[in-house]
Structure formats: structure tokens, C-alpha cells
mmCIF file of C-alpha atoms in Angstrom:
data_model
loop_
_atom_site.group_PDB
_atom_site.id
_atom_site.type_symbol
_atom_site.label_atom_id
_atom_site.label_comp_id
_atom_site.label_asym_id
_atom_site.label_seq_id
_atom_site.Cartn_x
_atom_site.Cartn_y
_atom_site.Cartn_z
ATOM 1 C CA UNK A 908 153.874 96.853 174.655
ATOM 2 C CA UNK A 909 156.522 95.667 171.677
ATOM 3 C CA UNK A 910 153.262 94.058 170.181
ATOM 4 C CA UNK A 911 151.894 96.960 169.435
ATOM 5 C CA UNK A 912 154.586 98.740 168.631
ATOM 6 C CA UNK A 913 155.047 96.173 166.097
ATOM 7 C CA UNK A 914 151.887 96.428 165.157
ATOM 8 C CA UNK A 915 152.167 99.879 164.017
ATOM 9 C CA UNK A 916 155.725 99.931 162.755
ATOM 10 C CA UNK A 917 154.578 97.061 160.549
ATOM 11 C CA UNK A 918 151.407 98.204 159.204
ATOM 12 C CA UNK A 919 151.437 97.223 155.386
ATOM 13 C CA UNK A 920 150.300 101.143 154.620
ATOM 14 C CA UNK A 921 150.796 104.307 156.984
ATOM 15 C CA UNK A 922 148.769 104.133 160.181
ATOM 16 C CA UNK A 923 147.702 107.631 158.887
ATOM 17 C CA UNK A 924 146.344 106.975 155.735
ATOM 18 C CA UNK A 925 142.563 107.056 156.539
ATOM 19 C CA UNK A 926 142.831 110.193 158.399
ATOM 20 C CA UNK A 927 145.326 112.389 156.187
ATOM 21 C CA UNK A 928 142.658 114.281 154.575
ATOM 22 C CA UNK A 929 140.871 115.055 157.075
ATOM 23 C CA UNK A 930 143.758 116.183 159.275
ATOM 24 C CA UNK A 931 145.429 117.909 156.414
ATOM 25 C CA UNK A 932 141.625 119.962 156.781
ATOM 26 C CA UNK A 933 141.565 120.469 160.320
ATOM 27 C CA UNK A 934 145.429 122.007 159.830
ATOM 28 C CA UNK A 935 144.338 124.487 157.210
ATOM 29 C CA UNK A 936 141.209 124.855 159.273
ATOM 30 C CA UNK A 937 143.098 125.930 162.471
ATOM 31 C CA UNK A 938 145.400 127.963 160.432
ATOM 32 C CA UNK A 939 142.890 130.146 158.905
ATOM 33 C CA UNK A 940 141.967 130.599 162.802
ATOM 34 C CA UNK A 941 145.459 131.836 163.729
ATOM 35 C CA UNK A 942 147.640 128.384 164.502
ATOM 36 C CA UNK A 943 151.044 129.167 163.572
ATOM 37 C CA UNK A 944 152.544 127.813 160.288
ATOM 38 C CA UNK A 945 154.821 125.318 162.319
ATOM 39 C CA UNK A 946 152.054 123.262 163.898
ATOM 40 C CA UNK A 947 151.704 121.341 160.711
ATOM 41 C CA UNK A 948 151.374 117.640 159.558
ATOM 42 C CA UNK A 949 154.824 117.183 159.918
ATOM 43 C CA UNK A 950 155.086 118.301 163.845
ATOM 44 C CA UNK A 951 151.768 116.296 164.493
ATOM 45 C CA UNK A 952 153.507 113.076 163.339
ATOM 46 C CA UNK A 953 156.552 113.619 165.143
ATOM 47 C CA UNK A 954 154.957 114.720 168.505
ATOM 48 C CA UNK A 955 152.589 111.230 167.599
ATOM 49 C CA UNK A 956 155.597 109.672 167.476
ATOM 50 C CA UNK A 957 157.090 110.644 170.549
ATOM 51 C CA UNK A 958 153.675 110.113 172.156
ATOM 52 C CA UNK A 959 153.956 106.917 171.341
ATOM 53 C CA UNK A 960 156.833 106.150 172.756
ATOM 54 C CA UNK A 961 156.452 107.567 175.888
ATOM 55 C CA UNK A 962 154.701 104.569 177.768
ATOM 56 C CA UNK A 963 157.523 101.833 176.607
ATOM 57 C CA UNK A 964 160.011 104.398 178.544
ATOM 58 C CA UNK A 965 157.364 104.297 181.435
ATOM 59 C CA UNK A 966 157.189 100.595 181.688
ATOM 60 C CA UNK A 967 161.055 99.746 180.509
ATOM 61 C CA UNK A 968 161.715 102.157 183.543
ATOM 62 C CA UNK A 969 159.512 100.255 186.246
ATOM 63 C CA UNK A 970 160.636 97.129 184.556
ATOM 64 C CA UNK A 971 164.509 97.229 184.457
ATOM 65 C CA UNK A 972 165.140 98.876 187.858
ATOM 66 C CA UNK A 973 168.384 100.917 188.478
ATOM 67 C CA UNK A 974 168.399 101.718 184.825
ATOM 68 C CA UNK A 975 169.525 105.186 184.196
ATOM 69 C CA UNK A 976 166.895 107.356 181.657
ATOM 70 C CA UNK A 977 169.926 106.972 179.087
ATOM 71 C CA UNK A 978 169.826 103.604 179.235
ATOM 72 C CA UNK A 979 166.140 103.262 178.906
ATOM 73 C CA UNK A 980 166.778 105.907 175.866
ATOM 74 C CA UNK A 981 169.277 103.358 174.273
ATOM 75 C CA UNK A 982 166.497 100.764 174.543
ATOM 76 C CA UNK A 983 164.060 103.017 172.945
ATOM 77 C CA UNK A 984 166.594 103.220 170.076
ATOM 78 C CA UNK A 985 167.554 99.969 169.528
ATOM 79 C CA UNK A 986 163.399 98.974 169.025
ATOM 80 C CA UNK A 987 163.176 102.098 167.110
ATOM 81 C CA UNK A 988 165.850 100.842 164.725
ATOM 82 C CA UNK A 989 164.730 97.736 164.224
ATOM 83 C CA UNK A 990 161.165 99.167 163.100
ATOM 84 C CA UNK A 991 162.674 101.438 160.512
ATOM 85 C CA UNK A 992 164.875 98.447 159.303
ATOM 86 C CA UNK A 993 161.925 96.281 158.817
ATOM 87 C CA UNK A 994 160.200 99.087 157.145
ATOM 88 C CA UNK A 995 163.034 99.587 154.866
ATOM 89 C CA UNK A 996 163.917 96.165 154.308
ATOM 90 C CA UNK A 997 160.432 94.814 153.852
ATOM 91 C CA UNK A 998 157.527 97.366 153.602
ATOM 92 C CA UNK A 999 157.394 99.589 150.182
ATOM 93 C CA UNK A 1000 154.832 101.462 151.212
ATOM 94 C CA UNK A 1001 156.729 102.684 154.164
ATOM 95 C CA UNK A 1002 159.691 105.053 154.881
ATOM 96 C CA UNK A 1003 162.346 104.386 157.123
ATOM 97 C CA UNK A 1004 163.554 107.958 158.610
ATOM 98 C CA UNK A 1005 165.601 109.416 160.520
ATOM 99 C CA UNK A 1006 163.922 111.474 162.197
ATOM 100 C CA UNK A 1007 161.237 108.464 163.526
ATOM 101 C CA UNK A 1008 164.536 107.191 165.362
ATOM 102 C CA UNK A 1009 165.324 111.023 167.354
ATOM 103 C CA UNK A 1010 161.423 111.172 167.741
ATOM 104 C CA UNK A 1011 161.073 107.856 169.233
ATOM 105 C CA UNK A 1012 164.250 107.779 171.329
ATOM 106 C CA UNK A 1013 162.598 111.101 172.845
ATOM 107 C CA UNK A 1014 159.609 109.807 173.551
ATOM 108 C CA UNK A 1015 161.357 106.460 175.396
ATOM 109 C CA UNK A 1016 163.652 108.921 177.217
ATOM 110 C CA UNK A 1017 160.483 111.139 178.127
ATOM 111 C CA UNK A 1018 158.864 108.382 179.817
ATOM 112 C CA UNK A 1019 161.717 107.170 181.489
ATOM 113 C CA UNK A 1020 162.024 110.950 183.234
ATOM 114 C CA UNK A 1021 158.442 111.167 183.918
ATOM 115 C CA UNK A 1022 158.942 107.526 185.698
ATOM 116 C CA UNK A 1023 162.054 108.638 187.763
ATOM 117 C CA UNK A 1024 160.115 112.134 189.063
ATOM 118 C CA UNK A 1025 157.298 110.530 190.000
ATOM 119 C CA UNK A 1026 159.354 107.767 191.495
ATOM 120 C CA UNK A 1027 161.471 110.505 193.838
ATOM 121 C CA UNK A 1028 158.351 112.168 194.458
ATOM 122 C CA UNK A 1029 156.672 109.370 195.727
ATOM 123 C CA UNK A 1030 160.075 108.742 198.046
ATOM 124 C CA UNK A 1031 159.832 111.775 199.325
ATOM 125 C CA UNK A 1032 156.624 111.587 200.492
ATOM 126 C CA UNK A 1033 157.431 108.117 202.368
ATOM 127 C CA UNK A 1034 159.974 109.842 203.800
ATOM 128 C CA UNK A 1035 157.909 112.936 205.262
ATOM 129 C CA UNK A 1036 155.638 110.567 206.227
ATOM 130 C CA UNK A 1037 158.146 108.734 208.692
ATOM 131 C CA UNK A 1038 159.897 111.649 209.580
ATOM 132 C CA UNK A 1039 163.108 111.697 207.904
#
């Protein structure tokens, strides 16, 4: 899971490149059709960014038992924060930002929520199951 987080964070060139133009298209494309204004590149990278996080919530959840969704939210920040220092301190083609870190840290927290319902869902059917 880090490895490809890694992978990504420390891409020589934005993981995006290749595709801006056409996206940038498809935007003004949907636009024209009646998309609001705010579903633009900027909103598709963050929600990608969350996205992307959400499975290393999932599996930090499953993986560190008892943790608490903050917790699993700090985690999510720390490896967010050490991707936007490496891509600050050693990557020219990339930007560090803020916002990557509140994205991310969503997306870890996210997953660790989604983990925890299903999780007490799953409990409760046990439970009904036996009776309680």
C-alpha cells in the first residue's frame, strides 16, 4: 500500500500530465452540458486525492486494531507529510501543498469510518444471529 503511494507521490512529473488535456476537454465538455462551474480540475484532483487515500485508512484500520478513526487520520497525515516533503525537498517538477495534506488526511480518515461501520454492522449481525 505505502509502495504505491510512494510511487505516485514520487513520480518525477505529475501523475496527471498525460491526461490534462484531455480532462481539461471533458470539463469544458460537461460544462457546456450544464455541470456546475465548481466541478472543475481543481475538485477532480482533490476528490482523486482523497480517493486515494481512502484504502490505506481501510487497511491501517483492519491492521492496527483498537485504533480510533483519529488515530488512523494522524497516520494518514504523517505519510501525507512525508510525500509533500519529498516533493518539496527533491522533485522540481512537483508541488508540495497544503491542501494534498487536508485532502489526504480525509481520505485516510474516510476509510477508517467506512472500516468501523462496516465493522459494527457486521457485529450486529453476529449478534442477531445468536440472539443477543
Amino acid at each position: 500500500m505505502l509502495a504505491l503511494l510512494a510511487l505516485v507521490a514520487y513520480w518525477p512529473s505529475p501523475v496527471d500530465a498525460p491526461v490534462q488535456g484531455d480532462l481539461s476537454g471533458f470539463l469544458k465538455f460537461l460544462h457546456g452540458r450544464g455541470i456546475p462551474g465548481w466541478f472543475n480540475y481543481q475538485f477532480v484532483e482533490a476528490s482523486a486525492n482523497v480517493m486515494l487515500f481512502i484504502p490505506l485508512g481501510a487497511v491501517a484500520s483492519l491492521a492496527y486494531d483498537g485504533k480510533r478513526w483519529w488515530q488512523i487520520g494522524a497516520f494518514g497525515l504523517i505519510v501525507s507529510g512525508v510525500m509533500e516533503l519529498g516533493q518539496l525537498l527533491f522533485l522540481h517538477n512537483r508541488f508540495a501543498s497544503a491542501l494534498d495534506l487536508v485532502t489526504n488526511t480525509g481520505g485516510a480518515v474516510i476509510g477508517a469510518l467506512l472500516v468501523a461501520a462496516a465493522l459494527k454492522r457486521l457485529q450486529a449481525r453476529r449478534w442477531s444471529a445468536a440472539g443477543l
